PDB file of C-alpha atoms in Angstrom:
ATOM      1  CA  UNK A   1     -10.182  15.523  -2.145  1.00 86.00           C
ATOM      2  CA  UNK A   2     -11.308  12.998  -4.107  1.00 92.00           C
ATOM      3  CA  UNK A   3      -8.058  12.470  -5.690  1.00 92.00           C
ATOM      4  CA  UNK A   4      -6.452  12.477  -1.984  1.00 93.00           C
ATOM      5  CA  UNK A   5      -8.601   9.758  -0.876  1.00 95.00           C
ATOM      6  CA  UNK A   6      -8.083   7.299  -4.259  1.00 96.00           C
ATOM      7  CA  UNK A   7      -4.422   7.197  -3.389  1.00 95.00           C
ATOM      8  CA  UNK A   8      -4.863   6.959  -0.038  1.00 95.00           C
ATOM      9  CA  UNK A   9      -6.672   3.678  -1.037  1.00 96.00           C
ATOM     10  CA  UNK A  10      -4.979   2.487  -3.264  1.00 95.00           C
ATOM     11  CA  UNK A  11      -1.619   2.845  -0.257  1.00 95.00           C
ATOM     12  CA  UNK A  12      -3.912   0.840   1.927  1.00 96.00           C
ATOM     13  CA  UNK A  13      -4.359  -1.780  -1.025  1.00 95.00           C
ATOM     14  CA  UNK A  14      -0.968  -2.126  -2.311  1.00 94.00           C
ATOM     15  CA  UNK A  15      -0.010  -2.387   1.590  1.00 94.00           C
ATOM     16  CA  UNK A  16      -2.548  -5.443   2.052  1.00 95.00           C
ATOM     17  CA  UNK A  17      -0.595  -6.849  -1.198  1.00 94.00           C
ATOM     18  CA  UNK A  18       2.601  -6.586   0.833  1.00 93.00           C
ATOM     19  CA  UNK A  19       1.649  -7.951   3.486  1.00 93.00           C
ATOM     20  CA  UNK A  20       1.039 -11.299   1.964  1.00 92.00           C
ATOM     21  CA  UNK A  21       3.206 -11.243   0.114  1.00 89.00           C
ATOM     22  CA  UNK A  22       6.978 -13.019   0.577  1.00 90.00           C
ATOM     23  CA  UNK A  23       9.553 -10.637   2.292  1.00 88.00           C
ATOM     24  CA  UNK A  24      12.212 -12.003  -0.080  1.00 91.00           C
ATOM     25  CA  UNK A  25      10.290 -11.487  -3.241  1.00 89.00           C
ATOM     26  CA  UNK A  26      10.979  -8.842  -5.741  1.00 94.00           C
ATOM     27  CA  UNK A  27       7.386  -8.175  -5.376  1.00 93.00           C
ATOM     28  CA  UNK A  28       7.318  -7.016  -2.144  1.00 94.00           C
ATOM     29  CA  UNK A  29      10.071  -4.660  -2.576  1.00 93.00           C
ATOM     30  CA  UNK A  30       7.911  -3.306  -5.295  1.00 95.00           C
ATOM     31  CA  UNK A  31       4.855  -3.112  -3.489  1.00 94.00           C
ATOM     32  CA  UNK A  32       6.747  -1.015  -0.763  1.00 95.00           C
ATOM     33  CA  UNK A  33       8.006   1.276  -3.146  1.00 96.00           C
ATOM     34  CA  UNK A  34       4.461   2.222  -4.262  1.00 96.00           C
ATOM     35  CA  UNK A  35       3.292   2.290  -0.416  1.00 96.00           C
ATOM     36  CA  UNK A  36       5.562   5.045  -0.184  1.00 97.00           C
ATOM     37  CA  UNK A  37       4.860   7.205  -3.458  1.00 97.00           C
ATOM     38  CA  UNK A  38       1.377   6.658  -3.272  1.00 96.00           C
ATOM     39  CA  UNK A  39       1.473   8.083   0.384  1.00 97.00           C
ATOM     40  CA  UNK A  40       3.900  10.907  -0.286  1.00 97.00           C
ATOM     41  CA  UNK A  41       1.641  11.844  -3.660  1.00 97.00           C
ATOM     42  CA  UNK A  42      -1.682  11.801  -1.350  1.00 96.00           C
ATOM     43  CA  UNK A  43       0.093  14.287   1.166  1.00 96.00           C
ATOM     44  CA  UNK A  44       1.395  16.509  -1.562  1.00 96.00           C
ATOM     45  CA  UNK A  45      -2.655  16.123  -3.379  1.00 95.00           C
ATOM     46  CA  UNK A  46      -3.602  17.029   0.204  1.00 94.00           C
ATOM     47  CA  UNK A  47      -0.956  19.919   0.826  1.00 95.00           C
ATOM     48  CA  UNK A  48      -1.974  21.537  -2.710  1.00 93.00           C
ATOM     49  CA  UNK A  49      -5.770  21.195  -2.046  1.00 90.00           C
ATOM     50  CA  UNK A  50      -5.234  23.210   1.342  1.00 90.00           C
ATOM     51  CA  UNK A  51      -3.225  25.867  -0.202  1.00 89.00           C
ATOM     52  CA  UNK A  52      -4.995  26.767  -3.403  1.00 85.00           C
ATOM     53  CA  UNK A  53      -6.242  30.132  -3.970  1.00 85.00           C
ATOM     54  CA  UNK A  54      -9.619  30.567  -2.402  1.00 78.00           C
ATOM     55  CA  UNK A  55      -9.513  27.858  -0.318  1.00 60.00           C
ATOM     56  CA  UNK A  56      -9.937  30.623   2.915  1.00 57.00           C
ATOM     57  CA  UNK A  57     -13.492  29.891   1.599  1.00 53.00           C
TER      58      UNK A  57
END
């Protein structure tokens, strides 16, 4: 969960960035872009934590 939560941060951070940051700008297309996988990869950290083995527990 820990995992979950340090990408989860680090969406919120990188969403700050893009925020500030120029529309136009490279950058911000970039800082989108990792918005997204960092959220997708903290749902599928999430989704494997739930279903492990022994996680009934």
């Amino acid at each position: 969960m820990k995992t979950v939560a340090a990408l989860v941060a680090a969406a919120f951070v990188a969403a700050w960035f893009a925020s500030v940051a120029d529309t136009s700008s490279l950058l911000w297309g970039a800082l989108v872009w990792a918005v997204v996988v960092l959220y997708v990869a903290a749902l599928l950290r999430l989704h494997a934590v739930i279903n492990a083995p022994g996680s009934d527990e």
